[in-house]
Amino acid sequence: MSGMTIGLLIFGGLLVLLAMRIHVGTGMLIGGAAGFLAMNGGDSSSLLFTLNHLAYARLSNYDLAVIPLFMLMGQFATHGGLSKSLFKFAAAFMGHWRGGLAMAATGACAGFGAICGSSLATAATMAQVALPELRAHGYSGRLSTGTLAAAGTLGIMIPPSVPLVIYAVLTQESIGKLFMAAVIPGLIAMTGYMLVIRILVTLDPNAGPAGQKHSWTERLTATLAVLPVMGVFLVVIVGIYGGWANPTEAASIGAAACGVLAMVTGGMRWKGIKASLMGTAYATAMIFMVLLGADLLNTGLAITQLPTELAGWVKNSGMPPMAVLIAILLVYVLLGCVMDALAMILLTIPIFYPMVMGLDFFGMSVPEKSVWFGILALMVVEIGLVHPPVGMNLFIIQKLAKDVPYMETAKGVMPFLASDFIRIGFLIAFPALSLWLVRSM
């Protein structure tokens, strides 16, 4: 049996394991081990040697330290009530518009994503804050849950972003460049969601009635309350690009600042601190377990020569580069039906990245293609979080909105998915949307 055939069987077997609800890290470990054994005639010595060195080689990577720090920053923001100040600030300026509270929830999700880095945490936290307000003001269940499920994806679109950190580690790309490249697409995503809400409430005014207008005194109070949160974002991003802190140092400062804010302004006490630390430990352990599984799987696939063979086949197939890229993005959309965002990045980047780097797109250099493809991959992975039937954000929102049927939530995200596809089309056609800030800096 050829290495190519073995590699395809391993990949197919992994998808079967995931469909059986085997933990993604465990499934990748099984697939990687199968690759080693199959390519070495059942001899386990090379597998054991790799396992002996794999954990240290991966987890001693300094860049990975930003993951628990960003997770801790998000945990402090969640348990310290910082999400409430973000929503109140946005609602003070937009709540009197038709659909304004839904737009405010979208803006608050973007703001929370700037200090969190996780879509699931953003969706869960903002739903607890905004969902009761939306329902109390007469917003339809479909618009309320659809907005929060879709806007929750801004948690990974607005930097800092954990999937972008993983992409940077896998491709040896600059974390800072990827963060900066995500800013404009993230703002376009937020604006697109707000336009969708505006269109929906124009077609059905009862779906999102206008609220009470706030006085300028109330707006000033809300602005002052949210300034510290904005300050944390500026410290992290400006710190990285100002040159006085690398991503890990900036994340450390951001986590410490969020912790102080959560205790001083949010009233967080020992119980919240303990919950934040435990939540960070659990999420980090899960991510690192998936990382180790992906490393073993990718090493096993590399032995079969599957990534190299596929990259060479695509390069010599004569297919237009844009057709290859669109096919890759469609694969991501399909994988989003059975896999989570992190698993998709870890599983596919070692295969798809060499393909894309070997093709010509608008005369871009390899470093520019690397950044551009990273943002494209992030945006398509983001769709998987809200794509029925198994979008994780849908289940998170559904758990909190017990009075709204699942099908209503699934229907509610459809207009937002249309906005996502339009945005991806713009980024494919105009790479400068993600590269302009990188080139400027």
Coordinates of C-alpha atoms in Angstrom, one line a residue:
M1 CA 0.0 0.0 0.0
S2 CA 1.4 3.4 -1.0
G3 CA 2.1 6.2 1.5
M4 CA -0.5 8.3 -0.2
T5 CA -3.2 5.7 0.3
I6 CA -2.2 5.2 3.9
G7 CA -2.4 9.0 4.5
L8 CA -5.9 9.2 2.9
L9 CA -7.1 6.3 5.1
I10 CA -5.7 7.9 8.2
F11 CA -7.4 11.2 7.3
G12 CA -10.7 9.4 6.6
G13 CA -10.5 7.4 9.8
L14 CA -9.9 10.5 11.8
L15 CA -13.1 12.0 10.4
V16 CA -15.0 8.8 11.4
L17 CA -13.6 9.1 14.9
L18 CA -14.7 12.7 15.2
A19 CA -18.2 11.8 13.9
M20 CA -18.3 9.2 16.7
R21 CA -17.6 12.1 19.2
I22 CA -14.1 10.9 20.1
H23 CA -12.2 13.8 21.6
V24 CA -10.4 15.6 18.9
G25 CA -7.0 15.4 20.7
T26 CA -7.4 11.6 21.3
G27 CA -8.5 11.1 17.7
M28 CA -5.5 12.9 16.3
L29 CA -3.2 10.8 18.6
I30 CA -4.8 7.6 17.3
G31 CA -4.4 8.7 13.7
G32 CA -0.8 9.8 14.1
A33 CA 0.1 6.5 15.9
A34 CA -1.6 4.5 13.1
G35 CA 0.5 6.4 10.5
F36 CA 3.8 5.5 12.3
L37 CA 2.8 1.9 12.7
A38 CA 1.6 1.5 9.1
M39 CA 4.7 3.1 7.5
N40 CA 7.1 1.1 9.7
G41 CA 5.5 -2.4 9.3
G42 CA 4.1 -2.4 12.9
D43 CA 7.5 -1.5 14.5
S44 CA 6.7 0.9 17.4
S45 CA 10.2 2.1 18.1
S46 CA 10.0 5.3 15.9
L47 CA 6.6 6.0 17.4
L48 CA 7.9 5.7 21.0
F49 CA 10.9 7.8 20.1
T50 CA 8.7 10.6 18.7
L51 CA 6.3 10.5 21.7
N52 CA 9.3 10.7 24.0
H53 CA 10.4 14.1 22.5
L54 CA 7.2 15.5 21.1
A55 CA 5.7 17.0 24.3
Y56 CA 8.8 18.9 25.3
A57 CA 9.5 20.1 21.8
R58 CA 6.0 21.5 21.4
L59 CA 5.2 22.8 24.9
S60 CA 8.6 24.5 25.4
N61 CA 7.8 26.8 22.5
Y62 CA 7.9 30.3 24.1
D63 CA 5.2 31.7 21.7
L64 CA 2.6 29.3 23.2
A65 CA 2.8 31.1 26.5
V66 CA 0.4 33.7 25.1
I67 CA -2.5 31.2 25.0
P68 CA -3.0 30.7 28.8
L69 CA -2.4 34.5 29.3
F70 CA -5.0 35.5 26.7
M71 CA -7.4 32.9 28.2
L72 CA -6.7 34.3 31.7
M73 CA -7.4 37.8 30.4
G74 CA -10.8 36.6 29.0
Q75 CA -11.6 34.7 32.3
F76 CA -11.0 37.8 34.3
A77 CA -13.1 39.9 32.0
T78 CA -15.9 37.3 32.2
H79 CA -15.9 36.9 36.0
G80 CA -15.2 40.6 36.7
G81 CA -18.3 41.8 34.9
L82 CA -16.4 43.9 32.3
S83 CA -18.8 42.6 29.7
K84 CA -21.6 44.5 31.3
S85 CA -19.9 47.9 30.9
L86 CA -19.2 47.2 27.2
F87 CA -22.9 46.4 26.6
K88 CA -24.1 49.4 28.5
F89 CA -21.7 51.7 26.6
A90 CA -22.9 50.4 23.2
A91 CA -26.6 50.5 24.3
A92 CA -26.3 54.1 25.5
F93 CA -25.4 55.3 22.0
M94 CA -27.4 52.8 19.9
G95 CA -30.2 51.5 22.0
H96 CA -32.8 54.1 20.8
W97 CA -32.5 52.9 17.2
R98 CA -34.7 50.2 15.8
G99 CA -32.6 47.1 16.3
G100 CA -30.2 49.2 18.3
L101 CA -29.8 46.8 21.2
A102 CA -28.9 44.0 18.9
M103 CA -26.3 46.3 17.2
A104 CA -25.1 47.2 20.7
A105 CA -24.7 43.5 21.5
T106 CA -22.7 43.1 18.3
G107 CA -20.4 46.0 19.2
A108 CA -20.0 44.7 22.8
C109 CA -19.0 41.3 21.4
A110 CA -16.3 43.0 19.3
G111 CA -15.1 44.9 22.3
F112 CA -15.1 41.8 24.5
G113 CA -13.2 39.9 21.8
A114 CA -10.5 42.5 22.0
I115 CA -9.7 41.3 25.5
C116 CA -10.7 37.6 25.3
G117 CA -9.5 35.7 22.2
S118 CA -12.2 33.0 22.4
S119 CA -15.5 32.9 20.4
L120 CA -17.2 30.4 22.8
A121 CA -16.3 32.6 25.8
T122 CA -17.5 35.7 24.0
A123 CA -20.8 34.2 22.9
A124 CA -21.5 32.7 26.4
T125 CA -20.6 35.8 28.3
M126 CA -22.4 38.4 26.1
A127 CA -25.4 36.2 25.9
Q128 CA -25.8 36.2 29.7
V129 CA -25.5 40.0 29.6
A130 CA -27.4 41.0 26.5
L131 CA -30.0 38.2 26.0
P132 CA -32.2 39.2 29.0
E133 CA -32.2 42.8 27.8
L134 CA -33.1 42.0 24.2
R135 CA -36.0 39.8 25.3
A136 CA -37.2 42.3 27.9
H137 CA -37.4 45.0 25.1
G138 CA -39.5 42.8 22.8
Y139 CA -36.8 41.6 20.4
S140 CA -37.8 38.4 18.6
G141 CA -36.1 35.1 19.7
R142 CA -34.8 34.6 16.2
L143 CA -33.0 38.0 16.0
S144 CA -31.8 37.8 19.6
T145 CA -30.2 34.4 19.4
G146 CA -29.0 34.7 15.8
T147 CA -27.3 38.0 16.6
L148 CA -25.5 36.7 19.6
A149 CA -24.4 33.4 18.0
A150 CA -23.0 35.2 15.0
A151 CA -21.5 38.2 16.9
G152 CA -19.8 35.7 19.2
T153 CA -17.5 34.8 16.4
L154 CA -15.9 38.2 16.7
G155 CA -14.1 36.8 19.7
I156 CA -11.6 35.2 17.4
M157 CA -11.9 37.7 14.6
I158 CA -10.9 40.7 16.6
P159 CA -7.3 40.4 18.0
P160 CA -6.0 38.9 20.2
S161 CA -7.1 35.5 18.7
V162 CA -6.1 32.1 19.9
P163 CA -6.6 30.4 16.5
L164 CA -4.3 33.0 15.0
V165 CA -1.6 32.2 17.6
I166 CA -1.9 28.5 16.7
Y167 CA -1.6 29.4 13.0
A168 CA 1.5 31.5 13.7
V169 CA 3.1 28.7 15.5
L170 CA 2.4 26.1 12.8
T171 CA 3.6 28.4 10.0
Q172 CA 6.4 30.2 11.8
E173 CA 4.5 33.5 11.0
S174 CA 4.6 36.6 13.1
I175 CA 1.9 36.8 15.7
G176 CA 2.0 40.6 15.7
K177 CA 1.5 40.7 11.9
L178 CA -1.5 38.4 12.0
F179 CA -3.1 40.4 14.8
M180 CA -2.7 43.6 12.8
A181 CA -4.0 41.9 9.6
A182 CA -7.2 40.9 11.4
V183 CA -8.1 44.3 12.6
I184 CA -9.8 45.7 9.4
P185 CA -11.5 42.4 8.5
G186 CA -12.8 42.2 12.1
L187 CA -14.2 45.7 11.9
I188 CA -15.8 44.9 8.5
A189 CA -17.3 41.8 10.1
M190 CA -18.8 43.9 12.9
T191 CA -20.1 46.5 10.5
G192 CA -21.6 43.8 8.2
Y193 CA -23.5 42.2 11.1
M194 CA -24.9 45.6 12.1
L195 CA -26.1 46.2 8.5
V196 CA -27.7 42.7 8.6
I197 CA -29.6 43.7 11.7
R198 CA -30.7 47.0 10.2
I199 CA -32.0 45.2 7.1
L200 CA -33.9 42.6 9.2
V201 CA -35.6 45.2 11.4
T202 CA -36.5 47.2 8.3
L203 CA -38.2 44.2 6.8
D204 CA -39.8 43.3 10.2
P205 CA -40.0 46.3 12.5
N206 CA -41.5 44.2 15.3
A207 CA -38.4 42.0 15.4
G208 CA -36.3 44.8 17.0
P209 CA -38.3 47.7 18.4
A210 CA -36.5 51.0 19.3
G211 CA -35.7 51.5 22.9
Q212 CA -35.5 54.6 25.2
K213 CA -33.0 57.3 24.3
H214 CA -30.2 57.9 26.9
S215 CA -29.2 61.3 28.1
W216 CA -25.7 62.6 27.4
T217 CA -24.9 62.3 31.1
E218 CA -25.7 58.6 31.0
R219 CA -23.6 58.3 27.8
L220 CA -20.7 60.0 29.5
T221 CA -21.0 57.7 32.5
A222 CA -21.1 54.6 30.3
T223 CA -18.0 55.9 28.4
L224 CA -16.0 56.5 31.5
A225 CA -16.9 53.0 32.7
V226 CA -15.6 51.4 29.5
L227 CA -12.3 53.4 29.2
P228 CA -10.3 51.0 31.3
V229 CA -11.3 48.1 29.0
M230 CA -10.3 50.0 25.9
G231 CA -7.1 50.8 27.7
V232 CA -6.3 47.1 28.1
F233 CA -6.8 46.5 24.4
L234 CA -4.5 49.4 23.5
V235 CA -1.8 48.2 25.9
V236 CA -1.8 44.8 24.3
I237 CA -1.9 45.9 20.7
V238 CA 0.1 49.1 20.9
G239 CA 2.6 47.3 23.2
I240 CA 3.3 44.7 20.5
Y241 CA 3.6 47.2 17.6
G242 CA 5.3 49.9 19.7
G243 CA 8.2 47.5 20.1
W244 CA 8.4 47.7 23.9
A245 CA 6.7 44.3 24.4
N246 CA 6.6 41.0 22.6
P247 CA 3.2 39.2 22.4
T248 CA 3.8 37.2 25.5
E249 CA 4.9 40.2 27.6
A250 CA 1.9 42.2 26.2
A251 CA -0.5 39.4 27.1
S252 CA 1.0 39.2 30.6
I253 CA 0.4 42.9 31.1
G254 CA -3.1 42.6 29.7
A255 CA -4.0 39.7 32.0
A256 CA -2.7 41.6 35.0
A257 CA -4.6 44.7 34.0
C258 CA -7.8 42.8 33.5
G259 CA -7.4 41.1 36.9
V260 CA -7.0 44.5 38.6
L261 CA -10.0 46.0 36.8
A262 CA -12.1 42.9 37.6
M263 CA -11.3 43.3 41.3
V264 CA -11.6 47.1 41.5
T265 CA -14.5 47.9 39.1
G266 CA -16.2 44.5 38.8
G267 CA -16.1 43.5 42.4
M268 CA -14.4 40.1 41.7
R269 CA -13.3 38.3 44.8
W270 CA -11.5 35.1 45.7
K271 CA -14.3 32.9 44.3
G272 CA -14.1 34.7 40.9
I273 CA -10.3 34.5 40.9
K274 CA -10.4 30.8 41.6
A275 CA -13.0 30.3 38.9
S276 CA -10.8 32.3 36.5
L277 CA -7.7 30.2 37.2
M278 CA -9.6 26.9 36.9
G279 CA -11.2 28.0 33.7
T280 CA -7.9 29.0 32.3
A281 CA -6.3 25.7 33.3
Y282 CA -9.1 23.7 31.8
A283 CA -9.1 25.5 28.5
T284 CA -5.3 25.6 28.2
A285 CA -5.0 21.9 28.9
M286 CA -7.6 21.1 26.3
I287 CA -5.8 23.3 23.7
F288 CA -2.4 21.8 24.5
M289 CA -3.8 18.3 24.3
V290 CA -5.2 19.0 20.8
L291 CA -1.8 20.5 19.9
L292 CA 0.1 17.4 20.9
G293 CA -2.4 15.2 19.0
A294 CA -2.1 17.4 15.9
D295 CA 1.7 17.2 16.1
L296 CA 1.7 13.5 16.2
L297 CA -0.9 13.3 13.4
N298 CA 1.0 15.8 11.2
T299 CA 4.2 13.9 11.8
G300 CA 2.5 10.6 10.8
L301 CA 1.0 12.2 7.7
A302 CA 4.4 13.7 6.8
I303 CA 5.9 10.2 6.8
T304 CA 3.3 9.1 4.3
Q305 CA 4.2 12.1 2.1
L306 CA 0.5 13.0 1.8
P307 CA 1.0 16.8 2.3
T308 CA 3.9 16.9 -0.2
E309 CA 2.2 14.8 -2.8
L310 CA -1.0 16.8 -2.6
A311 CA 0.9 20.1 -2.8
G312 CA 2.8 18.8 -5.9
W313 CA -0.4 17.5 -7.5
V314 CA -2.2 20.8 -7.1
K315 CA 0.8 22.8 -8.4
N316 CA 1.1 20.6 -11.5
S317 CA -2.6 20.1 -12.1
G318 CA -3.0 23.3 -14.2
M319 CA -5.9 24.4 -12.1
P320 CA -6.2 28.2 -11.7
P321 CA -4.9 29.3 -8.3
M322 CA -8.2 31.0 -7.4
A323 CA -10.1 27.7 -8.1
V324 CA -7.7 25.9 -5.7
L325 CA -8.2 28.5 -3.0
I326 CA -12.0 28.4 -3.3
A327 CA -11.9 24.6 -3.1
I328 CA -9.9 24.8 0.0
L329 CA -12.3 27.3 1.6
L330 CA -15.2 25.0 0.7
V331 CA -13.5 22.1 2.4
Y332 CA -13.3 24.3 5.5
V333 CA -17.0 25.0 5.4
L334 CA -17.8 21.3 5.2
L335 CA -15.3 20.4 8.0
G336 CA -17.1 23.0 10.1
C337 CA -20.1 20.7 10.2
V338 CA -18.2 18.0 12.2
M339 CA -15.1 19.8 13.8
D340 CA -14.3 22.7 16.0
A341 CA -12.3 25.7 14.9
L342 CA -9.0 24.8 16.6
A343 CA -9.1 21.2 15.3
M344 CA -9.6 22.5 11.7
I345 CA -6.6 24.8 11.9
L346 CA -4.4 22.2 13.4
L347 CA -5.5 19.4 11.0
T348 CA -5.5 21.3 7.7
I349 CA -2.9 24.0 7.8
P350 CA 0.1 21.5 7.4
I351 CA -1.7 20.2 4.2
F352 CA -3.2 23.4 2.7
Y353 CA -0.5 25.9 3.6
P354 CA 2.2 24.4 1.3
M355 CA -0.4 24.3 -1.5
V356 CA -1.3 28.0 -1.2
M357 CA 2.3 29.1 -0.8
G358 CA 3.2 27.4 -4.0
L359 CA 0.6 29.3 -6.1
D360 CA 0.6 32.8 -7.4
F361 CA -2.1 35.3 -6.2
F362 CA -1.9 38.8 -7.5
G363 CA 1.9 38.7 -7.5
M364 CA 2.0 38.6 -3.7
S365 CA 5.2 37.5 -1.9
V366 CA 5.2 34.4 0.2
P367 CA 5.1 36.4 3.6
E368 CA 2.1 38.4 2.3
K369 CA 0.4 35.2 1.1
S370 CA 1.0 33.6 4.5
V371 CA -0.7 36.5 6.4
W372 CA -3.5 36.8 3.8
F373 CA -4.3 33.0 3.9
G374 CA -4.2 33.0 7.7
I375 CA -6.9 35.6 7.9
L376 CA -9.0 33.9 5.2
A377 CA -8.7 30.6 7.1
L378 CA -9.7 32.3 10.3
M379 CA -12.8 33.8 8.6
V380 CA -13.9 30.4 7.1
V381 CA -13.2 28.6 10.4
E382 CA -15.4 31.3 12.1
I383 CA -18.3 30.2 9.9
G384 CA -18.0 26.7 11.3
L385 CA -18.9 28.0 14.7
V386 CA -22.4 29.1 13.6
H387 CA -23.0 26.7 10.7
P388 CA -25.9 24.4 11.3
P389 CA -26.2 21.6 12.3
V390 CA -23.4 21.5 14.9
G391 CA -22.1 25.1 15.2
M392 CA -20.7 25.3 18.7
N393 CA -22.0 28.9 19.2
L394 CA -25.5 27.8 18.4
F395 CA -25.4 25.3 21.2
I396 CA -23.9 27.8 23.6
I397 CA -26.7 30.3 22.9
Q398 CA -29.4 27.6 22.9
K399 CA -28.4 26.5 26.4
L400 CA -29.0 30.1 27.6
A401 CA -32.1 30.9 25.6
K402 CA -34.3 28.0 26.6
D403 CA -37.5 29.7 25.3
V404 CA -36.2 29.9 21.8
P405 CA -36.3 26.7 19.6
Y406 CA -33.1 25.5 18.1
M407 CA -34.5 25.9 14.6
E408 CA -35.3 29.5 15.2
T409 CA -31.7 30.2 16.3
A410 CA -30.4 28.3 13.2
K411 CA -32.7 30.4 10.9
G412 CA -31.6 33.5 12.8
V413 CA -27.9 33.1 11.8
M414 CA -28.5 32.6 8.1
P415 CA -28.5 36.3 7.2
F416 CA -25.3 36.7 9.2
L417 CA -23.7 33.8 7.3
A418 CA -24.6 35.5 4.0
S419 CA -22.7 38.6 5.4
D420 CA -19.7 36.3 6.2
F421 CA -19.6 34.9 2.6
I422 CA -19.7 38.3 1.1
R423 CA -16.9 39.5 3.4
I424 CA -14.8 36.5 2.4
G425 CA -15.4 37.3 -1.3
F426 CA -14.2 40.8 -0.7
L427 CA -11.0 39.6 1.1
I428 CA -10.3 37.2 -1.7
A429 CA -10.7 39.9 -4.4
F430 CA -8.9 42.6 -2.3
P431 CA -6.1 41.2 -0.2
A432 CA -5.1 44.7 0.8
L433 CA -8.0 44.6 3.3
S434 CA -5.8 42.4 5.5
L435 CA -2.4 43.6 4.3
W436 CA -2.7 47.4 4.4
L437 CA -2.1 47.8 8.1
V438 CA 0.7 45.2 8.0
R439 CA 2.5 47.1 5.2
S440 CA 1.9 50.4 6.9
M441 CA 3.4 49.2 10.2

